[in-house]
Amino acid sequence: MKVFAVVPVYNEKIEIVNKIVSELLDFVDKVVVVDDGSRYSVKEAVFRCKKNTGKIVCLCHQINRGQGAALQTGTDYAFLSGADIVVHFDGDGQHLATDVLALTGPIKKGQVEFVFGSKVLGRAENIPWSKKTFIIPLARFVNRILTGINLSDAHNGLRAFNRRAGDKINLSQDRMAHNTEYPYLVKKNNLKYKEVPVKVIYNQYGQGIGGGIRILKELILGWLLK
Amino acid sequence: MYLIQILAIIFCLFAIWRLTMRFRRREVKWTEFLSWLIFWFAVGIAFIIPDSLTRLANILGIGRGADLVLYVAVVVLFYLIFRIFVRLEKMERNITKVVRDKALENMENNRQDISNKTQETRQK
């Protein structure tokens, strides 16, 4: 089974991106980097990466369209180029490449079609305490109401799914609300899913309350448009 | 007659004239033409007979005509803002579609370039 990793990149430090890409190459068949309109040419920088073995692809959004849009572009490309399983992997260095195996395992065995990474089941390093005690439980609660799935980790960028799931799931949320849209679509399409523990390293705070409210706004607008 | 009434009537006549011109050039549909015509007529009448607005307001349970205008204006504005929001979101999505197609297309071209090059080298 061919496994493709999709890494959305927006103005990330190029050393971090190169590190992620070269680490991922050990675990996947192809790394699809999606440059979401960064200030510098991610493509050139990634191809200067030492371990470039022709297994790296770089797609370029000419203007910034948001993480959800970048993920969908990379996913479209992966399935068009013969991927069987697609793994989403954040471009900011918060995930570990070794977790890819844990994510793709249940799909390869045919147990499920969609796997969510969970930092709650696994281990998270340096979570800010306000985030741990307040924001994550709140986000979980809101997500449970909105999507109907009870996930232990509301917003985790690490996920994997097979071609059948990919065909059914098409993101309409361009920005950060994709983290909520994925569980919603999984539930809606009755896909078999599973959560696996992953490790998350917090380098940045990420989504705070403001981000959460913005996501809610995006979701409401999204539903109005349907 | 107050100066404001004269100015308002002149403006209403101007607006109706422009509207008719546009309708003749078929730039507006007849439904739009009709609704705008009614709107400007109503504005004109409201200025010529200020009492008419007050009477309408009283029927609705509002004290003054000016208040009625204000309330209606706020509601209409909110509705228009909502429509703009939705339209903007739709546009954003369309832009994303275009950007995505372009990104995938570029990738496809690159691949063809590479295969063309390998074919050329083979021919040599």
mmCIF file of C-alpha atoms in Angstrom:
data_model
loop_
_atom_site.group_PDB
_atom_site.id
_atom_site.type_symbol
_atom_site.label_atom_id
_atom_site.label_comp_id
_atom_site.label_asym_id
_atom_site.label_seq_id
_atom_site.Cartn_x
_atom_site.Cartn_y
_atom_site.Cartn_z
ATOM 1 C CA MET A 1 0.000 0.000 0.000
ATOM 2 C CA LYS A 2 1.309 3.386 -0.979
ATOM 3 C CA VAL A 3 1.333 5.924 1.807
ATOM 4 C CA PHE A 4 1.595 9.622 1.005
ATOM 5 C CA ALA A 5 2.185 12.283 3.650
ATOM 6 C CA VAL A 6 0.683 15.735 3.085
ATOM 7 C CA VAL A 7 2.514 18.563 4.841
ATOM 8 C CA PRO A 8 0.956 22.033 4.650
ATOM 9 C CA VAL A 9 3.543 24.784 5.024
ATOM 10 C CA TYR A 10 2.937 28.471 5.546
ATOM 11 C CA ASN A 11 5.965 30.611 6.406
ATOM 12 C CA GLU A 12 7.390 27.846 8.548
ATOM 13 C CA LYS A 13 11.092 27.836 9.311
ATOM 14 C CA ILE A 14 12.707 26.042 6.416
ATOM 15 C CA GLU A 15 15.015 23.999 8.635
ATOM 16 C CA ILE A 16 11.975 22.610 10.408
ATOM 17 C CA VAL A 17 10.262 21.779 7.120
ATOM 18 C CA ASN A 18 13.377 20.052 5.804
ATOM 19 C CA LYS A 19 13.703 18.096 9.019
ATOM 20 C CA ILE A 20 10.073 16.969 8.863
ATOM 21 C CA VAL A 21 10.357 15.994 5.217
ATOM 22 C CA SER A 22 13.551 13.991 5.609
ATOM 23 C CA GLU A 23 12.193 12.223 8.703
ATOM 24 C CA LEU A 24 8.923 11.406 6.960
ATOM 25 C CA LEU A 25 10.695 9.860 3.982
ATOM 26 C CA ASP A 26 11.637 6.904 6.176
ATOM 27 C CA PHE A 27 7.986 6.118 6.837
ATOM 28 C CA VAL A 28 6.056 7.025 3.698
ATOM 29 C CA ASP A 29 6.344 6.489 -0.039
ATOM 30 C CA LYS A 30 6.006 10.120 -0.951
ATOM 31 C CA VAL A 31 5.976 13.442 0.854
ATOM 32 C CA VAL A 32 3.665 16.059 -0.623
ATOM 33 C CA VAL A 33 4.613 19.503 0.649
ATOM 34 C CA VAL A 34 1.944 22.131 0.010
ATOM 35 C CA ASP A 35 3.301 25.643 0.103
ATOM 36 C CA ASP A 36 0.321 27.786 1.057
ATOM 37 C CA GLY A 37 1.620 31.028 -0.421
ATOM 38 C CA SER A 38 4.632 31.444 1.845
ATOM 39 C CA ARG A 39 6.890 34.480 1.618
ATOM 40 C CA TYR A 40 9.832 32.432 0.364
ATOM 41 C CA SER A 41 9.952 29.634 -2.180
ATOM 42 C CA VAL A 42 9.354 26.490 -0.161
ATOM 43 C CA LYS A 43 9.823 24.461 -3.303
ATOM 44 C CA GLU A 44 13.452 25.494 -3.810
ATOM 45 C CA ALA A 45 14.236 25.150 -0.135
ATOM 46 C CA VAL A 46 12.734 21.671 0.095
ATOM 47 C CA PHE A 47 14.546 20.465 -2.990
ATOM 48 C CA ARG A 48 17.850 21.572 -1.528
ATOM 49 C CA CYS A 49 17.144 19.084 1.229
ATOM 50 C CA LYS A 50 19.935 16.480 1.272
ATOM 51 C CA LYS A 51 17.737 13.436 1.371
ATOM 52 C CA ASN A 52 15.799 14.354 -1.751
ATOM 53 C CA THR A 53 15.319 11.071 -3.533
ATOM 54 C CA GLY A 54 12.617 12.041 -5.960
ATOM 55 C CA LYS A 55 10.057 11.099 -3.344
ATOM 56 C CA ILE A 56 9.301 14.702 -2.529
ATOM 57 C CA VAL A 57 6.637 16.703 -4.334
ATOM 58 C CA CYS A 58 5.987 20.368 -3.759
ATOM 59 C CA LEU A 59 2.665 21.946 -4.698
ATOM 60 C CA CYS A 60 2.339 25.696 -4.592
ATOM 61 C CA HIS A 61 -0.662 27.847 -3.744
ATOM 62 C CA GLN A 62 0.063 31.180 -5.340
ATOM 63 C CA ILE A 63 -1.775 33.007 -2.581
ATOM 64 C CA ASN A 64 -2.505 31.959 0.978
ATOM 65 C CA ARG A 65 -5.747 29.972 1.228
ATOM 66 C CA GLY A 66 -5.537 28.474 4.708
ATOM 67 C CA GLN A 67 -4.504 25.147 6.161
ATOM 68 C CA GLY A 68 -7.697 23.322 5.248
ATOM 69 C CA ALA A 69 -7.355 24.370 1.616
ATOM 70 C CA ALA A 70 -3.700 23.318 1.523
ATOM 71 C CA LEU A 71 -4.529 19.910 3.000
ATOM 72 C CA GLN A 72 -7.273 19.346 0.453
ATOM 73 C CA THR A 73 -4.950 20.292 -2.421
ATOM 74 C CA GLY A 74 -2.286 17.885 -1.193
ATOM 75 C CA THR A 75 -4.869 15.151 -0.646
ATOM 76 C CA ASP A 76 -6.309 15.607 -4.134
ATOM 77 C CA TYR A 77 -2.825 15.330 -5.591
ATOM 78 C CA ALA A 78 -1.964 12.246 -3.541
ATOM 79 C CA PHE A 79 -5.030 10.264 -4.597
ATOM 80 C CA LEU A 80 -4.600 11.388 -8.212
ATOM 81 C CA SER A 81 -1.041 10.061 -8.133
ATOM 82 C CA GLY A 82 -1.961 6.640 -6.857
ATOM 83 C CA ALA A 83 -1.809 6.914 -3.088
ATOM 84 C CA ASP A 84 -3.717 4.301 -1.085
ATOM 85 C CA ILE A 85 -3.396 6.028 2.263
ATOM 86 C CA VAL A 86 -2.933 9.735 2.969
ATOM 87 C CA VAL A 87 -1.453 11.038 6.201
ATOM 88 C CA HIS A 88 -1.863 14.659 7.243
ATOM 89 C CA PHE A 89 1.131 16.007 9.078
ATOM 90 C CA ASP A 90 1.508 19.565 10.386
ATOM 91 C CA GLY A 91 4.394 21.536 8.967
ATOM 92 C CA ASP A 92 5.423 23.238 12.195
ATOM 93 C CA GLY A 93 7.242 20.349 13.851
ATOM 94 C CA GLN A 94 4.654 19.458 16.513
ATOM 95 C CA HIS A 95 4.255 15.859 15.343
ATOM 96 C CA LEU A 96 6.687 12.959 15.288
ATOM 97 C CA ALA A 97 7.327 11.079 12.061
ATOM 98 C CA THR A 98 7.386 7.786 13.956
ATOM 99 C CA ASP A 99 3.683 8.240 14.763
ATOM 100 C CA VAL A 100 2.864 7.743 11.087
ATOM 101 C CA LEU A 101 3.172 3.989 11.523
ATOM 102 C CA ALA A 102 0.676 4.002 14.373
ATOM 103 C CA LEU A 103 -1.752 5.969 12.218
ATOM 104 C CA THR A 104 -1.503 3.879 9.071
ATOM 105 C CA GLY A 105 -1.397 0.517 10.885
ATOM 106 C CA PRO A 106 -5.147 0.078 11.518
ATOM 107 C CA ILE A 107 -5.944 1.140 7.928
ATOM 108 C CA LYS A 108 -3.406 -1.239 6.425
ATOM 109 C CA LYS A 109 -4.900 -4.062 8.445
ATOM 110 C CA GLY A 110 -8.308 -3.107 7.061
ATOM 111 C CA GLN A 111 -9.819 -2.451 10.499
ATOM 112 C CA VAL A 112 -10.838 1.142 9.843
ATOM 113 C CA GLU A 113 -10.878 3.738 7.102
ATOM 114 C CA PHE A 114 -10.055 6.844 9.072
ATOM 115 C CA VAL A 115 -7.615 7.292 11.954
ATOM 116 C CA PHE A 116 -7.405 10.342 14.193
ATOM 117 C CA GLY A 117 -4.317 11.129 16.215
ATOM 118 C CA SER A 118 -4.974 11.963 19.837
ATOM 119 C CA LYS A 119 -2.624 13.819 22.108
ATOM 120 C CA VAL A 120 -4.881 13.081 25.058
ATOM 121 C CA LEU A 121 -4.522 9.329 24.663
ATOM 122 C CA GLY A 122 -0.870 9.791 23.934
ATOM 123 C CA ARG A 123 1.586 12.183 25.417
ATOM 124 C CA ALA A 124 1.850 15.884 24.881
ATOM 125 C CA GLU A 125 4.844 17.889 25.876
ATOM 126 C CA ASN A 126 4.762 21.485 27.046
ATOM 127 C CA ILE A 127 1.007 21.980 26.815
ATOM 128 C CA PRO A 128 0.315 25.403 28.309
ATOM 129 C CA TRP A 129 -1.767 24.780 31.454
ATOM 130 C CA SER A 130 -4.581 27.138 30.398
ATOM 131 C CA LYS A 131 -4.922 25.160 27.241
ATOM 132 C CA LYS A 132 -4.925 21.832 29.023
ATOM 133 C CA THR A 133 -7.434 22.705 31.725
ATOM 134 C CA PHE A 134 -9.730 25.003 29.818
ATOM 135 C CA ILE A 135 -9.460 25.273 26.053
ATOM 136 C CA ILE A 136 -9.038 21.627 25.089
ATOM 137 C CA PRO A 137 -12.016 20.346 27.194
ATOM 138 C CA LEU A 138 -14.158 23.212 25.884
ATOM 139 C CA ALA A 139 -13.203 22.482 22.282
ATOM 140 C CA ARG A 140 -13.940 18.821 22.869
ATOM 141 C CA PHE A 141 -17.389 19.622 24.207
ATOM 142 C CA VAL A 142 -18.256 21.974 21.335
ATOM 143 C CA ASN A 143 -16.971 19.476 18.797
ATOM 144 C CA ARG A 144 -18.994 16.696 20.327
ATOM 145 C CA ILE A 145 -22.162 18.734 19.945
ATOM 146 C CA LEU A 146 -21.340 19.846 16.414
ATOM 147 C CA THR A 147 -20.065 16.586 14.963
ATOM 148 C CA GLY A 148 -21.752 13.891 17.010
ATOM 149 C CA ILE A 149 -18.486 12.048 17.494
ATOM 150 C CA ASN A 150 -16.852 11.917 20.873
ATOM 151 C CA LEU A 151 -13.143 12.241 20.243
ATOM 152 C CA SER A 152 -10.690 12.458 23.084
ATOM 153 C CA ASP A 153 -8.786 15.161 21.230
ATOM 154 C CA ALA A 154 -10.825 17.801 19.465
ATOM 155 C CA HIS A 155 -8.194 19.352 17.293
ATOM 156 C CA ASN A 156 -5.330 17.233 16.161
ATOM 157 C CA GLY A 157 -3.586 17.803 12.849
ATOM 158 C CA LEU A 158 -2.386 14.224 12.631
ATOM 159 C CA ARG A 159 -4.772 11.931 10.771
ATOM 160 C CA ALA A 160 -4.749 9.242 8.144
ATOM 161 C CA PHE A 161 -7.369 7.812 5.801
ATOM 162 C CA ASN A 162 -7.662 5.535 2.825
ATOM 163 C CA ARG A 163 -8.810 6.224 -0.717
ATOM 164 C CA ARG A 164 -12.425 5.270 -0.087
ATOM 165 C CA ALA A 165 -12.649 7.764 2.771
ATOM 166 C CA GLY A 166 -10.798 10.364 0.736
ATOM 167 C CA ASP A 167 -13.278 10.057 -2.113
ATOM 168 C CA LYS A 168 -16.179 10.721 0.217
ATOM 169 C CA ILE A 169 -14.576 13.469 2.226
ATOM 170 C CA ASN A 170 -14.118 16.771 0.535
ATOM 171 C CA LEU A 171 -13.234 19.710 2.740
ATOM 172 C CA SER A 172 -15.168 22.887 2.226
ATOM 173 C CA GLN A 173 -13.550 24.657 5.160
ATOM 174 C CA ASP A 174 -10.453 26.438 3.893
ATOM 175 C CA ARG A 175 -9.078 27.678 7.177
ATOM 176 C CA MET A 176 -8.787 26.073 10.610
ATOM 177 C CA ALA A 177 -12.292 24.631 10.869
ATOM 178 C CA HIS A 178 -11.180 21.554 8.938
ATOM 179 C CA ASN A 179 -10.295 20.003 12.284
ATOM 180 C CA THR A 180 -13.990 19.978 13.112
ATOM 181 C CA GLU A 181 -15.155 19.236 9.612
ATOM 182 C CA TYR A 182 -13.226 15.965 9.384
ATOM 183 C CA PRO A 183 -14.999 14.243 12.321
ATOM 184 C CA TYR A 184 -18.292 15.641 11.043
ATOM 185 C CA LEU A 185 -17.750 14.168 7.583
ATOM 186 C CA VAL A 186 -16.543 10.866 9.023
ATOM 187 C CA LYS A 187 -19.758 10.577 11.009
ATOM 188 C CA LYS A 188 -21.921 11.720 8.110
ATOM 189 C CA ASN A 189 -20.439 9.154 5.725
ATOM 190 C CA ASN A 190 -20.508 6.368 8.313
ATOM 191 C CA LEU A 191 -16.803 5.685 7.994
ATOM 192 C CA LYS A 192 -15.147 3.337 10.429
ATOM 193 C CA TYR A 193 -12.746 5.336 12.535
ATOM 194 C CA LYS A 194 -10.319 4.930 15.360
ATOM 195 C CA GLU A 195 -8.204 7.102 17.585
ATOM 196 C CA VAL A 196 -4.586 6.295 18.212
ATOM 197 C CA PRO A 197 -2.288 7.913 20.774
ATOM 198 C CA VAL A 198 0.294 10.271 19.324
ATOM 199 C CA LYS A 199 2.802 12.628 20.786
ATOM 200 C CA VAL A 200 2.472 16.364 20.319
ATOM 201 C CA ILE A 201 5.209 18.834 21.114
ATOM 202 C CA TYR A 202 3.931 22.321 21.808
ATOM 203 C CA ASN A 203 6.263 24.920 20.393
ATOM 204 C CA GLN A 204 3.551 27.506 19.928
ATOM 205 C CA TYR A 205 0.279 28.136 21.698
ATOM 206 C CA GLY A 206 -1.788 27.427 18.602
ATOM 207 C CA GLN A 207 -5.537 28.047 18.730
ATOM 208 C CA GLY A 208 -6.726 29.996 21.745
ATOM 209 C CA ILE A 209 -10.230 31.177 22.562
ATOM 210 C CA GLY A 210 -10.167 33.721 19.743
ATOM 211 C CA GLY A 211 -9.224 30.997 17.311
ATOM 212 C CA GLY A 212 -12.074 28.874 18.598
ATOM 213 C CA ILE A 213 -14.591 31.626 18.049
ATOM 214 C CA ARG A 214 -13.241 32.205 14.554
ATOM 215 C CA ILE A 215 -13.639 28.486 13.834
ATOM 216 C CA LEU A 216 -17.241 28.592 15.046
ATOM 217 C CA LYS A 217 -17.929 31.541 12.762
ATOM 218 C CA GLU A 218 -16.443 29.670 9.814
ATOM 219 C CA LEU A 219 -18.531 26.594 10.600
ATOM 220 C CA ILE A 220 -21.748 28.590 10.843
ATOM 221 C CA LEU A 221 -21.037 30.315 7.542
ATOM 222 C CA GLY A 222 -20.189 26.959 6.024
ATOM 223 C CA TRP A 223 -23.508 25.467 7.034
ATOM 224 C CA LEU A 224 -25.410 28.469 5.781
ATOM 225 C CA LEU A 225 -23.799 28.012 2.391
ATOM 226 C CA LYS A 226 -24.791 24.400 2.000
ATOM 227 C CA MET B 1 -42.364 74.054 1.668
ATOM 228 C CA TYR B 2 -39.038 73.578 3.332
ATOM 229 C CA LEU B 3 -35.781 73.539 1.407
ATOM 230 C CA ILE B 4 -35.091 69.928 2.396
ATOM 231 C CA GLN B 5 -38.386 68.873 0.806
ATOM 232 C CA ILE B 6 -37.513 70.539 -2.491
ATOM 233 C CA LEU B 7 -34.020 69.023 -2.517
ATOM 234 C CA ALA B 8 -35.380 65.586 -1.686
ATOM 235 C CA ILE B 9 -38.004 65.754 -4.429
ATOM 236 C CA ILE B 10 -35.356 66.835 -6.944
ATOM 237 C CA PHE B 11 -33.163 63.940 -5.894
ATOM 238 C CA CYS B 12 -36.047 61.467 -6.161
ATOM 239 C CA LEU B 13 -36.878 62.708 -9.645
ATOM 240 C CA PHE B 14 -33.203 62.412 -10.590
ATOM 241 C CA ALA B 15 -33.058 58.838 -9.273
ATOM 242 C CA ILE B 16 -36.228 57.870 -11.140
ATOM 243 C CA TRP B 17 -34.875 59.443 -14.323
ATOM 244 C CA ARG B 18 -31.602 57.472 -14.050
ATOM 245 C CA LEU B 19 -33.564 54.339 -13.305
ATOM 246 C CA THR B 20 -35.729 54.782 -16.392
ATOM 247 C CA MET B 21 -32.634 55.366 -18.537
ATOM 248 C CA ARG B 22 -31.095 52.156 -17.280
ATOM 249 C CA PHE B 23 -34.343 50.277 -17.798
ATOM 250 C CA ARG B 24 -34.530 51.511 -21.393
ATOM 251 C CA ARG B 25 -30.983 50.287 -21.995
ATOM 252 C CA ARG B 26 -32.128 46.998 -20.440
ATOM 253 C CA GLU B 27 -29.476 47.161 -17.733
ATOM 254 C CA VAL B 28 -32.077 46.409 -15.050
ATOM 255 C CA LYS B 29 -34.787 43.762 -15.093
ATOM 256 C CA TRP B 30 -38.383 44.940 -14.994
ATOM 257 C CA THR B 31 -38.894 43.485 -11.511
ATOM 258 C CA GLU B 32 -35.956 45.508 -10.224
ATOM 259 C CA PHE B 33 -37.210 48.540 -12.093
ATOM 260 C CA LEU B 34 -40.621 48.269 -10.526
ATOM 261 C CA SER B 35 -39.374 47.793 -6.973
ATOM 262 C CA TRP B 36 -36.949 50.693 -7.217
ATOM 263 C CA LEU B 37 -39.653 52.866 -8.759
ATOM 264 C CA ILE B 38 -41.996 52.126 -5.863
ATOM 265 C CA PHE B 39 -39.165 52.814 -3.410
ATOM 266 C CA TRP B 40 -38.327 56.261 -4.824
ATOM 267 C CA PHE B 41 -42.009 57.174 -5.120
ATOM 268 C CA ALA B 42 -42.466 56.247 -1.477
ATOM 269 C CA VAL B 43 -39.473 58.363 -0.481
ATOM 270 C CA GLY B 44 -40.867 61.295 -2.480
ATOM 271 C CA ILE B 45 -44.318 60.995 -0.908
ATOM 272 C CA ALA B 46 -42.800 60.711 2.555
ATOM 273 C CA PHE B 47 -41.061 64.032 2.004
ATOM 274 C CA ILE B 48 -44.032 65.813 0.402
ATOM 275 C CA ILE B 49 -46.490 64.662 3.074
ATOM 276 C CA PRO B 50 -44.444 64.167 6.273
ATOM 277 C CA ASP B 51 -47.609 63.155 8.132
ATOM 278 C CA SER B 52 -47.997 60.047 5.997
ATOM 279 C CA LEU B 53 -44.921 58.480 7.505
ATOM 280 C CA THR B 54 -46.017 59.333 11.042
ATOM 281 C CA ARG B 55 -49.417 57.825 10.398
ATOM 282 C CA LEU B 56 -47.826 54.627 9.100
ATOM 283 C CA ALA B 57 -45.545 54.542 12.150
ATOM 284 C CA ASN B 58 -48.544 54.960 14.458
ATOM 285 C CA ILE B 59 -50.324 52.051 12.810
ATOM 286 C CA LEU B 60 -47.256 49.908 13.564
ATOM 287 C CA GLY B 61 -47.089 51.201 17.107
ATOM 288 C CA ILE B 62 -44.091 53.464 16.670
ATOM 289 C CA GLY B 63 -44.270 57.072 17.856
ATOM 290 C CA ARG B 64 -42.529 58.983 15.113
ATOM 291 C CA GLY B 65 -42.031 58.524 11.379
ATOM 292 C CA ALA B 66 -38.309 59.189 11.689
ATOM 293 C CA ASP B 67 -38.034 56.297 14.165
ATOM 294 C CA LEU B 68 -39.765 53.986 11.724
ATOM 295 C CA VAL B 69 -37.277 54.921 9.002
ATOM 296 C CA LEU B 70 -34.384 54.283 11.387
ATOM 297 C CA TYR B 71 -35.669 50.867 12.463
ATOM 298 C CA VAL B 72 -36.294 49.749 8.920
ATOM 299 C CA ALA B 73 -32.875 51.023 7.846
ATOM 300 C CA VAL B 74 -31.095 49.056 10.582
ATOM 301 C CA VAL B 75 -32.905 45.833 9.691
ATOM 302 C CA VAL B 76 -32.202 46.264 5.994
ATOM 303 C CA LEU B 77 -28.532 47.040 6.675
ATOM 304 C CA PHE B 78 -28.119 43.948 8.833
ATOM 305 C CA TYR B 79 -29.664 41.821 6.147
ATOM 306 C CA LEU B 80 -27.399 43.302 3.481
ATOM 307 C CA ILE B 81 -24.302 42.733 5.621
ATOM 308 C CA PHE B 82 -25.334 39.121 6.099
ATOM 309 C CA ARG B 83 -25.728 38.691 2.368
ATOM 310 C CA ILE B 84 -22.327 40.211 1.737
ATOM 311 C CA PHE B 85 -20.790 37.852 4.323
ATOM 312 C CA VAL B 86 -22.233 34.823 2.594
ATOM 313 C CA ARG B 87 -21.268 36.035 -0.846
ATOM 314 C CA LEU B 88 -17.724 36.769 0.335
ATOM 315 C CA GLU B 89 -17.401 33.276 1.738
ATOM 316 C CA LYS B 90 -18.597 31.834 -1.543
ATOM 317 C CA MET B 91 -16.049 33.923 -3.394
ATOM 318 C CA GLU B 92 -13.282 32.775 -1.056
ATOM 319 C CA ARG B 93 -14.150 29.197 -1.840
ATOM 320 C CA ASN B 94 -14.139 29.846 -5.541
ATOM 321 C CA ILE B 95 -10.726 31.494 -5.248
ATOM 322 C CA THR B 96 -9.480 28.438 -3.395
ATOM 323 C CA LYS B 97 -10.772 26.240 -6.202
ATOM 324 C CA VAL B 98 -8.889 28.278 -8.781
ATOM 325 C CA VAL B 99 -5.681 28.340 -6.722
ATOM 326 C CA ARG B 100 -5.925 24.580 -6.127
ATOM 327 C CA ASP B 101 -6.517 23.771 -9.789
ATOM 328 C CA LYS B 102 -3.576 25.970 -10.710
ATOM 329 C CA ALA B 103 -1.306 24.241 -8.197
ATOM 330 C CA LEU B 104 -2.301 20.797 -9.472
ATOM 331 C CA GLU B 105 -2.017 21.929 -13.083
ATOM 332 C CA ASN B 106 1.510 23.253 -12.529
ATOM 333 C CA MET B 107 2.440 19.919 -11.018
ATOM 334 C CA GLU B 108 1.019 18.105 -14.028
ATOM 335 C CA ASN B 109 3.009 20.329 -16.410
ATOM 336 C CA ASN B 110 6.206 19.702 -14.468
ATOM 337 C CA ARG B 111 5.659 15.993 -14.739
ATOM 338 C CA GLN B 112 5.110 16.229 -18.488
ATOM 339 C CA ASP B 113 8.235 18.342 -18.834
ATOM 340 C CA ILE B 114 10.234 15.692 -17.059
ATOM 341 C CA SER B 115 8.826 12.852 -19.172
ATOM 342 C CA ASN B 116 9.406 14.882 -22.347
ATOM 343 C CA LYS B 117 12.998 15.447 -21.313
ATOM 344 C CA THR B 118 13.589 11.772 -20.655
ATOM 345 C CA GLN B 119 12.097 10.948 -24.040
ATOM 346 C CA GLU B 120 14.385 13.468 -25.706
ATOM 347 C CA THR B 121 17.445 12.017 -24.058
ATOM 348 C CA ARG B 122 16.359 8.553 -25.090
ATOM 349 C CA GLN B 123 15.975 9.646 -28.701
ATOM 350 C CA LYS B 124 19.462 11.063 -28.645
#
